[in-house]
Coordinates of C-alpha atoms and ligand atoms in Angstrom, one line a residue:
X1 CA 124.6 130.6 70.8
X2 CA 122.9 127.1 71.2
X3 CA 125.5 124.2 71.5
X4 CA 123.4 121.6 70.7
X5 CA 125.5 119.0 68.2
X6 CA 129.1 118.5 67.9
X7 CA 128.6 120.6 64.1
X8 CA 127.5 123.8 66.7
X9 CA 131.0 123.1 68.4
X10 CA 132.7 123.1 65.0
X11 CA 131.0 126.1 63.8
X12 CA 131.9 128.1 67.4
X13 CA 135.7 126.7 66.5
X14 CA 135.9 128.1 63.4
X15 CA 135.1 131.7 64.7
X16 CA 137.3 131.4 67.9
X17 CA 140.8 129.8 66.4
X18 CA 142.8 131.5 63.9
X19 CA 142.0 130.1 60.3
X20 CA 145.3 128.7 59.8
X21 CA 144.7 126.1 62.8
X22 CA 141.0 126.0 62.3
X23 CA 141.5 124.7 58.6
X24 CA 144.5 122.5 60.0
X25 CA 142.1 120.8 61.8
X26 CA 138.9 120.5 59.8
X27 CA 140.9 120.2 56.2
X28 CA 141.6 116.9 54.8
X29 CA 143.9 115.5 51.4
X30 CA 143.6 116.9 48.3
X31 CA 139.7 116.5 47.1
X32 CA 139.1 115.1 50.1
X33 CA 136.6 112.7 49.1
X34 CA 137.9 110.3 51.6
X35 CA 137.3 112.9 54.6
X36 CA 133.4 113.7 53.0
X37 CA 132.9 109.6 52.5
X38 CA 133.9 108.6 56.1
X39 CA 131.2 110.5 57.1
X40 CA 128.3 110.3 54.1
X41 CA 128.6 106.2 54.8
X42 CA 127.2 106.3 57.9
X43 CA 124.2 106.9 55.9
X44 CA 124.4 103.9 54.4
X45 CA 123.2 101.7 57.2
X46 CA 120.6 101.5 59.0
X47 CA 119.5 100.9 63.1
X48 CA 116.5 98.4 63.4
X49 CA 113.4 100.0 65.2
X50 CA 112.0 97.7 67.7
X51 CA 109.0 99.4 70.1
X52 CA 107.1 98.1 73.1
X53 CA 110.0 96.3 74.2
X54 CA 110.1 95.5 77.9
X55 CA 112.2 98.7 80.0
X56 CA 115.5 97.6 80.9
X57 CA 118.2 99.4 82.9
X58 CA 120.4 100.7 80.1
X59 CA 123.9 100.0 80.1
X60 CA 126.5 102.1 77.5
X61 CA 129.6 100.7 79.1
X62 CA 131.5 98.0 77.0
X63 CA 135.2 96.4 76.9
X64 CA 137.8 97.6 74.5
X65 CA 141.3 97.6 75.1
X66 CA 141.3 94.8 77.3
X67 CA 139.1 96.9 79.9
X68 CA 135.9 97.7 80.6
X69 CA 134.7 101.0 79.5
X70 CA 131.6 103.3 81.4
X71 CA 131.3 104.5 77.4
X72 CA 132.1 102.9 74.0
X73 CA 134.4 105.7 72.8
X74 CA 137.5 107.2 73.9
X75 CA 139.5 110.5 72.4
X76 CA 142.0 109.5 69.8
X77 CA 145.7 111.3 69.2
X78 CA 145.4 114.7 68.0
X79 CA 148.0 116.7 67.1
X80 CA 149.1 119.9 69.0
X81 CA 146.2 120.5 71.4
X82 CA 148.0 122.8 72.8
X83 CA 147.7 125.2 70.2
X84 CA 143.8 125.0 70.1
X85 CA 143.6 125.7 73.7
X86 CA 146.3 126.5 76.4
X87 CA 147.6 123.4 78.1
X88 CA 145.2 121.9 75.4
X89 CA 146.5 118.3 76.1
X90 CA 145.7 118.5 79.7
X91 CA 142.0 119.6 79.4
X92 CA 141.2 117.2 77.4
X93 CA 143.2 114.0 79.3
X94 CA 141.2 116.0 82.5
X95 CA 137.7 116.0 80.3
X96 CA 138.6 112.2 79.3
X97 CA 139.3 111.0 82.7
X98 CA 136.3 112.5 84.1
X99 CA 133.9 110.7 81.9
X100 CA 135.9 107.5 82.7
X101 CA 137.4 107.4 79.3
X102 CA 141.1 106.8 78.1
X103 CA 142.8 109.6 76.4
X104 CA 145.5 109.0 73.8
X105 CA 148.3 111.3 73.9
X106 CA 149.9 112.2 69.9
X107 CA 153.7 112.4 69.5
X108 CA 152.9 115.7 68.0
X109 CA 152.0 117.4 71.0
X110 CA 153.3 120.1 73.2
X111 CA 152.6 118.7 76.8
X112 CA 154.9 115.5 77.3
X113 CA 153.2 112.7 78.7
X114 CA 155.4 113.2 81.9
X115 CA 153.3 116.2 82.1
X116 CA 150.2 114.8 81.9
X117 CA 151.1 112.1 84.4
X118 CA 151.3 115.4 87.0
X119 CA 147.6 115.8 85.9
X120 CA 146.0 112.6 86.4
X121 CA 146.2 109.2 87.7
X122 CA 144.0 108.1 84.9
X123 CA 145.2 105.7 82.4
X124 CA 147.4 107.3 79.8
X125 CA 148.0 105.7 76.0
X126 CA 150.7 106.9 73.8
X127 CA 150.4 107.4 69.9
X128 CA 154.2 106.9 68.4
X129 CA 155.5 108.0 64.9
X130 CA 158.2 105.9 64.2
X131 CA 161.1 108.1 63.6
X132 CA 164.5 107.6 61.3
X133 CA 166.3 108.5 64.5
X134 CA 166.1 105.8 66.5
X135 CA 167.4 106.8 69.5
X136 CA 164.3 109.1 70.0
X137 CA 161.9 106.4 69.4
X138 CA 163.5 104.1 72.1
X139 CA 163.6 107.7 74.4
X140 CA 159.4 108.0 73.1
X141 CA 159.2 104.2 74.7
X142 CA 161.2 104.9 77.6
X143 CA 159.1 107.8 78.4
X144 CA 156.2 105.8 77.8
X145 CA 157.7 103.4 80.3
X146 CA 157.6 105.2 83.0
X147 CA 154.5 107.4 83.1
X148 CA 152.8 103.9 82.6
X149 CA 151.3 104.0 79.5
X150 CA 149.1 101.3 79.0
X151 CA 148.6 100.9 75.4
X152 CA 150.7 102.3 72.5
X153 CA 149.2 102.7 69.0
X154 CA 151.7 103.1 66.3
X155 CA 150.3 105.3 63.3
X156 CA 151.4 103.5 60.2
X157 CA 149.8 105.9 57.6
X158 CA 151.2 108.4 57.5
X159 CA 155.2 107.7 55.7
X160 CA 154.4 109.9 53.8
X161 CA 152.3 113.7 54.2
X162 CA 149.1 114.0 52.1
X163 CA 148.7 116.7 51.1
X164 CA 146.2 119.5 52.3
X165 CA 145.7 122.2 50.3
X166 CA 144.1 124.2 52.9
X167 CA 146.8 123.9 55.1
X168 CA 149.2 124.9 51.4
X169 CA 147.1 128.1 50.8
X170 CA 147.1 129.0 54.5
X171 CA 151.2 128.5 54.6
X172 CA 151.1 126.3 57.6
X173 CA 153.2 123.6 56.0
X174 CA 156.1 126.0 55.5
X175 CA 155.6 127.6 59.1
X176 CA 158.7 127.3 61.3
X177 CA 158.0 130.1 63.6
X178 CA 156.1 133.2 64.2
X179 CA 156.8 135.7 61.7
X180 CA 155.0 139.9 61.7
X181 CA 152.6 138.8 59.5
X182 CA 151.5 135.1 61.3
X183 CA 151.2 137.2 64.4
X184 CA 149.0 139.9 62.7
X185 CA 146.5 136.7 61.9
X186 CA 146.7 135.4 64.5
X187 CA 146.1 138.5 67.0
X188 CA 142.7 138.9 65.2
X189 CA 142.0 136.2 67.2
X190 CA 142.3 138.1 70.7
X191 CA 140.5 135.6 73.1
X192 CA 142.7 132.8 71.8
X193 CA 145.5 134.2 71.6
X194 CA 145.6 135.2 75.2
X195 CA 144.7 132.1 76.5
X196 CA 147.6 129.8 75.0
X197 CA 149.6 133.1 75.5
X198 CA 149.3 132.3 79.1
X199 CA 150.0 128.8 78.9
X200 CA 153.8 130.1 77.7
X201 CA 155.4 129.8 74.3
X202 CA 154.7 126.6 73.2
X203 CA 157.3 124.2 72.7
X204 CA 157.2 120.2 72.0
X205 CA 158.2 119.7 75.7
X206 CA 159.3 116.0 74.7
X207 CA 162.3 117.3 72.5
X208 CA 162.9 120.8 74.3
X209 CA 166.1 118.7 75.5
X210 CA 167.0 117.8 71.7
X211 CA 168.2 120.9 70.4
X212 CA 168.6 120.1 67.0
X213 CA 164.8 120.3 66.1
X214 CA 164.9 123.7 66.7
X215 CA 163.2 126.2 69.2
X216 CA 158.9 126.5 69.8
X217 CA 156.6 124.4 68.8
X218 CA 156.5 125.6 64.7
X219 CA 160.1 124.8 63.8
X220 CA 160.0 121.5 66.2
X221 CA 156.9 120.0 64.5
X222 CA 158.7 120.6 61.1
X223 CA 162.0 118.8 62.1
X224 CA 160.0 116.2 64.0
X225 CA 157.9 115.4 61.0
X226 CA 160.1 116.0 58.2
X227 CA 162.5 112.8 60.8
X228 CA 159.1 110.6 60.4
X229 CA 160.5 107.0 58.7
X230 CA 159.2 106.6 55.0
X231 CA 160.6 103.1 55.0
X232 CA 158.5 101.4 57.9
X233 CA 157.7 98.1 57.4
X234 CA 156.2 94.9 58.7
X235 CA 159.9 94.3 60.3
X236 CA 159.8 97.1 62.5
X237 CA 156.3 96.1 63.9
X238 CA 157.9 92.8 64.7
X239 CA 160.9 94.6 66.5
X240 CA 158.8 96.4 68.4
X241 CA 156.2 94.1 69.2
X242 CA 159.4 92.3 71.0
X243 CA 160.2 95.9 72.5
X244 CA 157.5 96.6 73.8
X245 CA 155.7 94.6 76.7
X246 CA 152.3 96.7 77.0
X247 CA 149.8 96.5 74.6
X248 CA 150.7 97.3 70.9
X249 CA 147.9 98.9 68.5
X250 CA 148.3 99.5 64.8
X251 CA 146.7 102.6 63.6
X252 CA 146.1 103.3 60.0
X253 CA 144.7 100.2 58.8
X254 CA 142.1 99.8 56.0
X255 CA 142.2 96.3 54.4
X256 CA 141.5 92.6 55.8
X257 CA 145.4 91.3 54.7
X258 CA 146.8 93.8 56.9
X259 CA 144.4 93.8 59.9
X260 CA 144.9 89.7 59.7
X261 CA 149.0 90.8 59.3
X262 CA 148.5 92.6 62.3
X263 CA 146.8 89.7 64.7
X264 CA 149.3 87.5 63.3
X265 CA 152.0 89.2 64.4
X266 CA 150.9 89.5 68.5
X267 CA 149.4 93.0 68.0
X268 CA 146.7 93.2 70.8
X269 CA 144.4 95.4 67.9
X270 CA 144.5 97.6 65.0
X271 CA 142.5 101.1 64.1
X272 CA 140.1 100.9 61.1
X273 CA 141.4 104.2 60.0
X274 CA 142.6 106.2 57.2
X275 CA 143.7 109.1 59.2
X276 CA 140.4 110.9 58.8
X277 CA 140.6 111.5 55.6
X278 CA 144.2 113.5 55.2
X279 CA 146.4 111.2 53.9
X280 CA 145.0 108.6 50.8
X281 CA 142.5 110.7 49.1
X282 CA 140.3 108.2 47.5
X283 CA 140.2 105.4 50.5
X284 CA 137.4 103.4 51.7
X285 CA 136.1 105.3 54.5
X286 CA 136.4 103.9 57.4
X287 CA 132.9 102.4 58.2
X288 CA 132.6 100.6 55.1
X289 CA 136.0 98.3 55.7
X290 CA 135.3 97.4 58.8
X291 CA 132.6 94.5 57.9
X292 CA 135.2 93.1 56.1
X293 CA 138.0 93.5 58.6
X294 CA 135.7 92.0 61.3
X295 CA 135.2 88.8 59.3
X296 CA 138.5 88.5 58.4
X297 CA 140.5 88.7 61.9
X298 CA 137.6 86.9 63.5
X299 CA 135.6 87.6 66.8
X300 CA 138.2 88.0 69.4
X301 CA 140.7 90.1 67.8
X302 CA 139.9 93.9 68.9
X303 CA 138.9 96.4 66.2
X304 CA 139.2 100.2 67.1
X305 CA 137.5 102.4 64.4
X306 CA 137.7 106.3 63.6
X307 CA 136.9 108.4 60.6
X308 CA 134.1 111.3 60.8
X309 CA 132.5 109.9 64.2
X310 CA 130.2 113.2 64.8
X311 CA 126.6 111.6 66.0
X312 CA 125.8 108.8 69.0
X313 CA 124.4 106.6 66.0
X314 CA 127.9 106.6 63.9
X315 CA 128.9 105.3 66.8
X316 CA 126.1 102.8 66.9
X317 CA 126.6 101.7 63.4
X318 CA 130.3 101.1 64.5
X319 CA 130.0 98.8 67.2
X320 CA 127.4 96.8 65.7
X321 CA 129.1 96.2 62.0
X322 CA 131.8 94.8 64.5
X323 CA 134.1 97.8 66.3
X324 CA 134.8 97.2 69.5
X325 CA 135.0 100.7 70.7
X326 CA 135.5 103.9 68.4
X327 CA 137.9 106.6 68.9
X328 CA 137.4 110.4 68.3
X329 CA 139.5 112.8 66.5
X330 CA 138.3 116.2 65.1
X331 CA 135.0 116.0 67.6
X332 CA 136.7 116.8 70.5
X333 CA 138.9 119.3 69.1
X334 CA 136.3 121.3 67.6
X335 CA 134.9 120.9 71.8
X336 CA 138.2 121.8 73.1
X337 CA 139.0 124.4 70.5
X338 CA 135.1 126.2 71.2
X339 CA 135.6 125.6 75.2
X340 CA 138.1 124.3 76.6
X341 CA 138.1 121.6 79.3
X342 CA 134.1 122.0 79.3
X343 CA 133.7 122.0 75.8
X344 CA 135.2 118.4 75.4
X345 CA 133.2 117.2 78.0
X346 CA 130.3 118.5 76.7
X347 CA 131.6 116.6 73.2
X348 CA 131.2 113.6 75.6
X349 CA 127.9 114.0 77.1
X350 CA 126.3 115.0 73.7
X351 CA 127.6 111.6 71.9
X352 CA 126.8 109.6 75.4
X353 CA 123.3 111.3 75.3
X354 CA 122.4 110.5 71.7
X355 CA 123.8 107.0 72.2
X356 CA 121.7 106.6 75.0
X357 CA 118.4 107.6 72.9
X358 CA 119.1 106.0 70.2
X359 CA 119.9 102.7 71.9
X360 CA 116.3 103.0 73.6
X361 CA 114.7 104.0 70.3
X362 CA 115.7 101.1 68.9
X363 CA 114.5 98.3 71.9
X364 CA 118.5 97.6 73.2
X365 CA 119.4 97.9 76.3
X366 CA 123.0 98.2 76.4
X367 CA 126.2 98.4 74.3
X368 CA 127.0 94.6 74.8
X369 CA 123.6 93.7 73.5
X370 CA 124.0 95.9 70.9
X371 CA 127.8 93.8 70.2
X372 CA 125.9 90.4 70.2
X373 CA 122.9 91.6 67.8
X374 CA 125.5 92.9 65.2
X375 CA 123.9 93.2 61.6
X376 CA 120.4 92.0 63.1
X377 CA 120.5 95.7 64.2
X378 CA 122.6 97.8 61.9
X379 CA 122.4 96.6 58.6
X380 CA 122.8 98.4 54.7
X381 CA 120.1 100.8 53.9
Ligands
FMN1 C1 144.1 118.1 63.6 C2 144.4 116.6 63.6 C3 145.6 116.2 64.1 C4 145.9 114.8 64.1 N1 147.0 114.3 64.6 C5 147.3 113.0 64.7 C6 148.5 112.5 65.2 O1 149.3 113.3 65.7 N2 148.6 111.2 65.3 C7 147.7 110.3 64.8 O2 147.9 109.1 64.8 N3 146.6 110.7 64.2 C8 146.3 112.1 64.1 N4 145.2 112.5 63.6 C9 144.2 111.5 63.1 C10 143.2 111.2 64.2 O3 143.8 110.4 65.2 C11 142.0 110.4 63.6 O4 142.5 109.3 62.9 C12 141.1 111.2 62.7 O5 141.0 112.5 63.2 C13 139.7 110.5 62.7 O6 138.8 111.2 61.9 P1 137.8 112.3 62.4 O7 138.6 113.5 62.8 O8 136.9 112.6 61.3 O9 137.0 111.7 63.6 C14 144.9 113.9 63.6 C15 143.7 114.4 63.1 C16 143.4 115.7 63.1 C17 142.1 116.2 62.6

């Protein structure tokens, strides 16, 4: 088979993970209109054609963050890589890092970030769910601490689970370990069962110390979620915005009042986000907001965006209605699910390649150009 597009990686995922995961993945809330609209949006803007323009060097790298960046994207948290692929979390951190791009580590994940920290050298970012038990959360930060984490983005929408009904159906909501008939499923699934077979029973390695969420990875991510707080607020954001001295991202945000909420408060940036579509069924996606967003925190304030990014022009579209950089979420899992390490790198070749077409198609030379032309070249269809 081809792999030509990140929807050939998506379709090779869906025949090499077990449904259950593939579907955890790929499914959104409810009707999930929210998870088809994030993506049919994109197709209402357009990219301005301009031919015969003088050749320039072309340039995709770009600042985000508070660095510079060889690419405008980087790979966003995603939950339990390391059930889509054996030591899932440190192929793709190894993928991102080669390409020069950060890597966001979920709380939901079985490698700890001390583990990744034996893998690269890189810089690491940590996503936090603020939990009830607030002794973990300050052992998240500590951790976070000390393997250097540069930036941590704090998921805000997500109090409470939307729900999925593929994920209902499938039983992977009420999953707490590996029962005859899961492992029947899932060993008609040979090749991937081996290889996170090899990797070792997978465990949340961050709490393996915590024995009261239980033992492997099913029963941990149940306690761990079911412990997420419902009652976050703007207080907490302002406690840890004193807590925490690296850079502070919100993620989850969708309207202009909280995105100027977040600025005001010393955040250093918010995600335009509405969790790709699996929590508020019904949401803006994520591409129309951010026009507003951008006018309403101003020029310098630093706008991540996510939500069906799956072509070099979504990612276009983004950074000229105002993102600063965009972050990936079921793209490279699809890559890393279909192949590995490779197959998220190849995720990040194809959206650097059709970036770097489309950029040349349309007479820009590189991604800060493409920043300072802004609506003149991405504008409604
Ligand atoms: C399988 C899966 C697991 C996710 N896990 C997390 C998570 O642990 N923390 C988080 O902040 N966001 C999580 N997200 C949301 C992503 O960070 C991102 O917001 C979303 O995937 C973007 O939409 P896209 O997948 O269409 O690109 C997850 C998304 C998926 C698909």
């Amino acid at each position: 088979m081809t792999l030509v597009n990140i929807h050939d990686f998506r379709d090779l995922a869906r025949r090499r993970l077990p449904k259950i995961f593939f579907d955890y993945i790929d499914g959104g809330s409810f009707e999930e209109e929210t998870m088809r609209a994030n993506r049919a949006d994109f197709a209402g803007f357009e990219l301005r054609q301009n031919v015969l323009v003088e050749p320039r060097p072309q340039d995709l790298s770009t600042t985000f963050l508070g660095a510079r960046h060889p690419l405008p994207f980087m790979l966003g948290p995603v939950g339990f890589l390391g059930l889509y692929s054996g030591k899932g979390e440190a192929k793709a951190v190894r993928a991102a890092h080669a390409a020069g791009i950060p890597f966001c580590l979920s709380t939901f994940s079985i490698a700890s970030l001390a583990d990744l920290r034996a893998v690269t050298k890189g810089p690491l970012h940590f996503q936090l769910y603020a939990l009830e038990d607030r002794s973990l959360c300050e052992e998240f930060l500590q951790a976070a601490e000390h393997a250097g984490v540069d930036t941590l983005f704090v998921t805000v929408d997500t109090a409470i689970t939307g729900i999925r009904e593929r994920d209902v159906r499938n039983g992977f909501r009420s999953l707490t370990r590996v029962t005859p008939g899961l492992f029947a499923r899932l060993a008609m699934k040979p090749r991937w069962l081996a290889d996170v077979a090899l990797a070792g029973m997978p465990s949340v390695r961050a709490i393996e110390h915590r024995p009261e969420f239980g033992r492997g990875a099913l029963e941990q991510a149940a306690n761990l979620s079911r412990g997420i707080d419902k009652t976050l607020s703007w207080k907490d954001i302002v406690w840890l915005r004193e807590r925490w001295t690296g850079k502070l991202v919100i993620k989850g945000v969708l309207s202009a009042e909280d995105a100027v909420k977040a600025r005001d408060i010393g955040c250093d940036g918010v995600v335009i986000s509405n969790h790709g579509g699996r929590q508020l069924d019904g949401a803006s996606s994520t591409i129309r907001a951010l026009p507003g967003i951008r006018e309403a925190v101003g020029s310098d304030f630093c706008l991540m965006l996510d939500g069906g990014i799956r072509r070099g022009s979504d990612v276009i579209k983004a950074v000229g209605l105002g993102a600063d950089g965009v972050m990936l979420g079921r793209a490279y899992a699809y890559g890393l699910s279909a192949a590995g390490q490779e197959g998220v790198s190849e995720i990040i070749a194809i959206l650097a390649r059709e970036i770097s077409i489309s950029l040349a198609l349309m007479g820009v030379a590189s991604i800060d150009e493409l920043k300072s032309l802004g609506t003149e070249a991405v504008r409604p269809r």
